[in-house]
PDB file of C-alpha atoms in Angstrom:
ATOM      1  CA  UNK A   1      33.267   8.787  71.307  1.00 52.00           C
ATOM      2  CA  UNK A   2      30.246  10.869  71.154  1.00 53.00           C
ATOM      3  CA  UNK A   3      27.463   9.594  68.460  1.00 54.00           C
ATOM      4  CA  UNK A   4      27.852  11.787  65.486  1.00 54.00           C
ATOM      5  CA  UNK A   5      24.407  13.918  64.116  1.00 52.00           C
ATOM      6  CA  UNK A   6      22.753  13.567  61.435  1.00 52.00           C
ATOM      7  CA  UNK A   7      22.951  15.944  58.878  1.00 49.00           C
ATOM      8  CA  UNK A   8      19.586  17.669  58.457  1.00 51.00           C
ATOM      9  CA  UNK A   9      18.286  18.993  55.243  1.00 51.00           C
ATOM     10  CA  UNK A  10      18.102  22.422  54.863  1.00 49.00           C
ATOM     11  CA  UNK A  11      14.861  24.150  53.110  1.00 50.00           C
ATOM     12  CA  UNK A  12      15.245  26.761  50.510  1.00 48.00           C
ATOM     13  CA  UNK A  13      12.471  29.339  51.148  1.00 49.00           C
ATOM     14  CA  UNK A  14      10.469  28.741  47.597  1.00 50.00           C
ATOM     15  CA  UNK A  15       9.163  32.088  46.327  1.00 51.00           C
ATOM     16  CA  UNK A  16       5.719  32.301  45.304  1.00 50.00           C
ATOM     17  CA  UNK A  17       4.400  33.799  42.495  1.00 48.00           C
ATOM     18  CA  UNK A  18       1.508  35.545  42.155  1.00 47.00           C
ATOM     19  CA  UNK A  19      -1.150  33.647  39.821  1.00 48.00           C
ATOM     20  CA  UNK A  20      -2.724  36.693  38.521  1.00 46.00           C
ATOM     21  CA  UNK A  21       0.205  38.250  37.406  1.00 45.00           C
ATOM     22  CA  UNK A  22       1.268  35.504  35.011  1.00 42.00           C
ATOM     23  CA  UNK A  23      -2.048  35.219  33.608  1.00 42.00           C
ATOM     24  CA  UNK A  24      -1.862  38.975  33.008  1.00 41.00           C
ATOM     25  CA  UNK A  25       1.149  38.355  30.500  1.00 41.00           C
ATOM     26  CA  UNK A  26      -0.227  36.112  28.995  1.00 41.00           C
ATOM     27  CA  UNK A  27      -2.015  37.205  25.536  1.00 40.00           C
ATOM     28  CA  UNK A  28      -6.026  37.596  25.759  1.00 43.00           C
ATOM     29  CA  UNK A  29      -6.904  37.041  22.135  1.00 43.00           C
ATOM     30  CA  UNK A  30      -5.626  32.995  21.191  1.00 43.00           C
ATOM     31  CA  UNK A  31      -4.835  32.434  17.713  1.00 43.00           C
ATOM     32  CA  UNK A  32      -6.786  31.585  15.352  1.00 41.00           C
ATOM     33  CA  UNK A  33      -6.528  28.276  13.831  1.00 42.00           C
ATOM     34  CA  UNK A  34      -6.707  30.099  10.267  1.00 45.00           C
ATOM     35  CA  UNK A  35      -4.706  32.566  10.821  1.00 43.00           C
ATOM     36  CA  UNK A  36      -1.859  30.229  12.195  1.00 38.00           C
ATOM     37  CA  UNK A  37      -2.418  28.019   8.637  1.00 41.00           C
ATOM     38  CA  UNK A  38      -1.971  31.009   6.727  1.00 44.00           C
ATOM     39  CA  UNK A  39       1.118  32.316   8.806  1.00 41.00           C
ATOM     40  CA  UNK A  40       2.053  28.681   7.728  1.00 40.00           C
ATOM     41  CA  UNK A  41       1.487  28.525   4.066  1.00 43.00           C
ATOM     42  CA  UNK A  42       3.441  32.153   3.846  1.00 45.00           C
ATOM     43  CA  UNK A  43       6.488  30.971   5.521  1.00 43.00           C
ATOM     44  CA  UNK A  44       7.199  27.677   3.699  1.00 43.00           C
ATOM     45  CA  UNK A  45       8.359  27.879   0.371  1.00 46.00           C
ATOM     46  CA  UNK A  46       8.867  24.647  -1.803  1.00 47.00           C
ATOM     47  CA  UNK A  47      12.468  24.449  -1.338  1.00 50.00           C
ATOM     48  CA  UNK A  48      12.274  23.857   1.806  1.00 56.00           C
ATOM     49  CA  UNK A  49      10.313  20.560   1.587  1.00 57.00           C
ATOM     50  CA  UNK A  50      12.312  18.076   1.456  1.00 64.00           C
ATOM     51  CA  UNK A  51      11.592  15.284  -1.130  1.00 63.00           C
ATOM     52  CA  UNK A  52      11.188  11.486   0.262  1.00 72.00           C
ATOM     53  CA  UNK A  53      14.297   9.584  -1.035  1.00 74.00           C
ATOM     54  CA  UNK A  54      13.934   6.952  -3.448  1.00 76.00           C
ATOM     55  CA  UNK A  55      15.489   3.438  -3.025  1.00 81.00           C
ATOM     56  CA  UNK A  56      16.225   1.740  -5.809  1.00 79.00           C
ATOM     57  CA  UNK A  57      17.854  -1.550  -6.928  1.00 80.00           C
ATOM     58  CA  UNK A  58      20.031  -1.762  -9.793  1.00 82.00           C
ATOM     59  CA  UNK A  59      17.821  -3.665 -11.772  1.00 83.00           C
ATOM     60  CA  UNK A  60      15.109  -0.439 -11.203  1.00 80.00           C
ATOM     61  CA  UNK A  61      17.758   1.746 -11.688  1.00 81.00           C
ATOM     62  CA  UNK A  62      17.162   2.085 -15.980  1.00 81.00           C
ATOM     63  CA  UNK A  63      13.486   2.245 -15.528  1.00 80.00           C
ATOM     64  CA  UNK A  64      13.893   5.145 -12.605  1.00 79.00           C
ATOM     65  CA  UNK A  65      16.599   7.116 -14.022  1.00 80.00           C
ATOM     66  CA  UNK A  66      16.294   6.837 -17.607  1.00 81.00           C
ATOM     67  CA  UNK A  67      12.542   6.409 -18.641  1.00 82.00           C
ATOM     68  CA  UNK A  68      10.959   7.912 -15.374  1.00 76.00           C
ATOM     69  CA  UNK A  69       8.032   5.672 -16.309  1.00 72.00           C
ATOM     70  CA  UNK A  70       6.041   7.069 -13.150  1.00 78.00           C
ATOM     71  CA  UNK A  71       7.527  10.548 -13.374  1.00 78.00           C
ATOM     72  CA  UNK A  72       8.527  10.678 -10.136  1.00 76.00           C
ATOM     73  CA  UNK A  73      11.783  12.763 -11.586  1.00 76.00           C
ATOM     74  CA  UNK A  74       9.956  15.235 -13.699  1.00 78.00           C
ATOM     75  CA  UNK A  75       6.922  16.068 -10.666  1.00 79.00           C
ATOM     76  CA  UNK A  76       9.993  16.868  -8.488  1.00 77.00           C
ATOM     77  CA  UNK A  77      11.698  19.454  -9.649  1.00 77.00           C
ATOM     78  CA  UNK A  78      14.675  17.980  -8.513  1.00 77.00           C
ATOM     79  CA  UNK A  79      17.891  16.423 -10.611  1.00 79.00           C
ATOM     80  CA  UNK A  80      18.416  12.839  -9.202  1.00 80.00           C
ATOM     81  CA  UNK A  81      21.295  12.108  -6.613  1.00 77.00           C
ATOM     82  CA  UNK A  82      22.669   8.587  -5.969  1.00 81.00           C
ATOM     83  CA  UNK A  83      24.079   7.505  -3.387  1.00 78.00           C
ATOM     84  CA  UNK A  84      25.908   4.436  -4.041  1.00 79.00           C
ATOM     85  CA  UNK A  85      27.900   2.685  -1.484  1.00 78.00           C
ATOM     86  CA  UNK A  86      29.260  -0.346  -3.432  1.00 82.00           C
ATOM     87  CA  UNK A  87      30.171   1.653  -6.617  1.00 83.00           C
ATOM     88  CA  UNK A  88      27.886  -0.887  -9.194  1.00 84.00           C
ATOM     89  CA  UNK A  89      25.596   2.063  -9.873  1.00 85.00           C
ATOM     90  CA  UNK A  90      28.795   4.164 -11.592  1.00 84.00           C
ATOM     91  CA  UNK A  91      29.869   0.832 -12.934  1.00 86.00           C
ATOM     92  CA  UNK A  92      26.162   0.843 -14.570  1.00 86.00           C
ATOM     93  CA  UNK A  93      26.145   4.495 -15.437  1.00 86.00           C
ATOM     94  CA  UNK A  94      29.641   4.409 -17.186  1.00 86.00           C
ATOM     95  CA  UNK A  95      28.346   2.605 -19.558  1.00 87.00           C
ATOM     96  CA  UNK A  96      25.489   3.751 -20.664  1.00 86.00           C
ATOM     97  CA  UNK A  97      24.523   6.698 -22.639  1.00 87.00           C
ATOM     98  CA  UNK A  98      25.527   9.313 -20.259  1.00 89.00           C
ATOM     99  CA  UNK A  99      28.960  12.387 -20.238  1.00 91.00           C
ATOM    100  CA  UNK A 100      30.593  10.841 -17.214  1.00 91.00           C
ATOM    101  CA  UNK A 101      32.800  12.809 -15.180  1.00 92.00           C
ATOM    102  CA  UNK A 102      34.996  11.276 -13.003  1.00 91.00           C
ATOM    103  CA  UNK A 103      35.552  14.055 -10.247  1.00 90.00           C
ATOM    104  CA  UNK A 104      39.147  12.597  -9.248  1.00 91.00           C
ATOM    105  CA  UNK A 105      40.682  12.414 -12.786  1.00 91.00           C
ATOM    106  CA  UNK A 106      42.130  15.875 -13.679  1.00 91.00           C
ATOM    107  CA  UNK A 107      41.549  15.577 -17.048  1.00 94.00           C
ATOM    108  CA  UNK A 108      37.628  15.114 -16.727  1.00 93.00           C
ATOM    109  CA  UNK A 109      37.668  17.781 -14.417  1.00 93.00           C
ATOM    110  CA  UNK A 110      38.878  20.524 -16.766  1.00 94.00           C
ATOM    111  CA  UNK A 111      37.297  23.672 -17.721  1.00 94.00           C
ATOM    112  CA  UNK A 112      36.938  22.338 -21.564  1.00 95.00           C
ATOM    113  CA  UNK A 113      35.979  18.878 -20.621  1.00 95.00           C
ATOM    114  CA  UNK A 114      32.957  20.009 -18.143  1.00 94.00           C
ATOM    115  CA  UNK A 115      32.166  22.333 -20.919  1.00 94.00           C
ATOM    116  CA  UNK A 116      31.913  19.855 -23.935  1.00 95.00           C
ATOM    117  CA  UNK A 117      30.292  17.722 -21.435  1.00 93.00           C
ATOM    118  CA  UNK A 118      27.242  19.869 -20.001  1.00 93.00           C
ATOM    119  CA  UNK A 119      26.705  21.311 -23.749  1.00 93.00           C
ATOM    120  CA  UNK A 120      26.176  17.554 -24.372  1.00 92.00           C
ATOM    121  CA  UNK A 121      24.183  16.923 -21.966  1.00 90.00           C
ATOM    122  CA  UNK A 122      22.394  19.802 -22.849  1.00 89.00           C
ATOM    123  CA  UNK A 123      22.269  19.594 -26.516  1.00 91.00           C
ATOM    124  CA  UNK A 124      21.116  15.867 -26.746  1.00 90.00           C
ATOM    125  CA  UNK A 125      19.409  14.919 -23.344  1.00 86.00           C
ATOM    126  CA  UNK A 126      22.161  13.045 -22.263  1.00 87.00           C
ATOM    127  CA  UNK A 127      22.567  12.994 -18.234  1.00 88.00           C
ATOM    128  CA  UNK A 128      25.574  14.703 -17.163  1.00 90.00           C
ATOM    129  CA  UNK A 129      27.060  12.559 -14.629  1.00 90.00           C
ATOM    130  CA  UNK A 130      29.927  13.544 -11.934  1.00 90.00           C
ATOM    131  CA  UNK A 131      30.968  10.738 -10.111  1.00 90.00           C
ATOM    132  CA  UNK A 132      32.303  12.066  -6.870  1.00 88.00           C
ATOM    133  CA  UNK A 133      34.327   8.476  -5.813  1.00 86.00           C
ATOM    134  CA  UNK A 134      33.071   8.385  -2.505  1.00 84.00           C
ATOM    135  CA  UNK A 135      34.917  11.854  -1.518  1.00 87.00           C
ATOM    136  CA  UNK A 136      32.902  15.104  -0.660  1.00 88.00           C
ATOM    137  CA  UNK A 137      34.196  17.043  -3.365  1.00 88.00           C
ATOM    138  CA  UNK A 138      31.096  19.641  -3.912  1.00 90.00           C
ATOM    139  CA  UNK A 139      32.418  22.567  -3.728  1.00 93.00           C
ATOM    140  CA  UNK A 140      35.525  21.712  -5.323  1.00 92.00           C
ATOM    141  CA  UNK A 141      33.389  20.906  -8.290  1.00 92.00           C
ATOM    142  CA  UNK A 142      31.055  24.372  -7.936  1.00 92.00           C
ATOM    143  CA  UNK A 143      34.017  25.993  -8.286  1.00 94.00           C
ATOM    144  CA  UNK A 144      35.432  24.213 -11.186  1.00 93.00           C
ATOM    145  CA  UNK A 145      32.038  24.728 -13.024  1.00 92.00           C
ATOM    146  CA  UNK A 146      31.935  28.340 -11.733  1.00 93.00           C
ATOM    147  CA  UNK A 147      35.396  28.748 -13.632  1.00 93.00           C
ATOM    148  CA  UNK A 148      33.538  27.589 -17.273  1.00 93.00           C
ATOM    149  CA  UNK A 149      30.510  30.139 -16.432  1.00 92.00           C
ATOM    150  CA  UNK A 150      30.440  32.524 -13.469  1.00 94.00           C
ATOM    151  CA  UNK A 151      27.449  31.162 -11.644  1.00 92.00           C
ATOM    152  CA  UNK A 152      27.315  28.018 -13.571  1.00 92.00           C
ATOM    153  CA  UNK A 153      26.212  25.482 -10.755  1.00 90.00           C
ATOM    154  CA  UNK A 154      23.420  28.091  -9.414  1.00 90.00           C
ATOM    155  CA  UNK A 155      22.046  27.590 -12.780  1.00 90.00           C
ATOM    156  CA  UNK A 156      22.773  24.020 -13.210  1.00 89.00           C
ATOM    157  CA  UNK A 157      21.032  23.696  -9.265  1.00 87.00           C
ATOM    158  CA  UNK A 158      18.196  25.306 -10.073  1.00 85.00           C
ATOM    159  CA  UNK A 159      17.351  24.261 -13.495  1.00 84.00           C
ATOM    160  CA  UNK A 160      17.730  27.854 -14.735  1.00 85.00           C
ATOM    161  CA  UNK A 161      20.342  26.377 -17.373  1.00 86.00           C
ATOM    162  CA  UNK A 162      17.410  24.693 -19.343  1.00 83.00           C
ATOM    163  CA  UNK A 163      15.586  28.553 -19.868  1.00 80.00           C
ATOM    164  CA  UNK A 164      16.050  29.790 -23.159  1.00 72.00           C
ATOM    165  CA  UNK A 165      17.820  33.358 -23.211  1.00 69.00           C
ATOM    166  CA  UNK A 166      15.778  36.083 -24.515  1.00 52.00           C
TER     167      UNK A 166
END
């Protein structure tokens, strides 16, 4: 049997590109470091920061929530979200002096009962608290709170709700 050949590697002819060319697309004036800061500033807007999350224990979780001792809350801008895994924080919340909404119970979640509920919350500082169960039910609650008020959760999102009407 003849000895078989080696396969050889085969060179792709590599184009070259002209140096001066490329540098001739590329812009002459570099940005300024100011300029690029300013571009900067312009662009972000505070809603698209997005806040460091909080951890808190449930021993904290009166102190935090309820006094805001270091007003961490009010500086924000923000209403607070928990997150609660193990379900003692809505054990905690339901009873204390908040209008708890259970988001799977259809009697919470009707139009009067979100009604009576935020004009609590409203009327007497209460927190209004929706209790979601574990289940991503968001926009199933926007659009039960857009049924008591057309636009209701905008307002309630962005704090316009606490503006007095003219």
């Amino acid at each position: 049997m003849p000895p078989k050949a080696k396969p050889t590697a085969v060179k792709k002819p590599t184009q070259k590109k002209p140096a001066a060319k490329a540098k001739a697309k590329e812009s002459t004036a570099p940005a300024k470091d100011d300029d690029l800061k300013k571009s900067v500033k312009e662009t972000t807007t505070p809603a698209e920061v997005t806040p460091t999350p909080l951890r808190v224990n449930l021993k904290q979780m009166d102190v935090v929530l309820f006094k805001d001792a270091d007003n961490k809350l009010k500086d924000s801008g923000k209403w607070p979200l928990i997150i609660d895994t193990t379900t003692q924080a809505s054990t905690y919340l339901i009873h204390q002096d908040v209008n708890y909404l259970n988001s799977l119970s259809s009697s919470n979640m009707a139009s009067e009962a979100i009604r009576l509920g935020l004009l609590g919350a409203l009327r007497y500082g209460k927190p209004l608290v929706i209790d979601m169960m574990g289940v991503d039910m968001f926009q199933t609650i926007s659009d039960m709170m857009n049924e008591v008020l057309p636009g209701l959760m905008d307002k309630i999102m962005d704090k316009s709700i606490l503006e007095e009407e003219e």
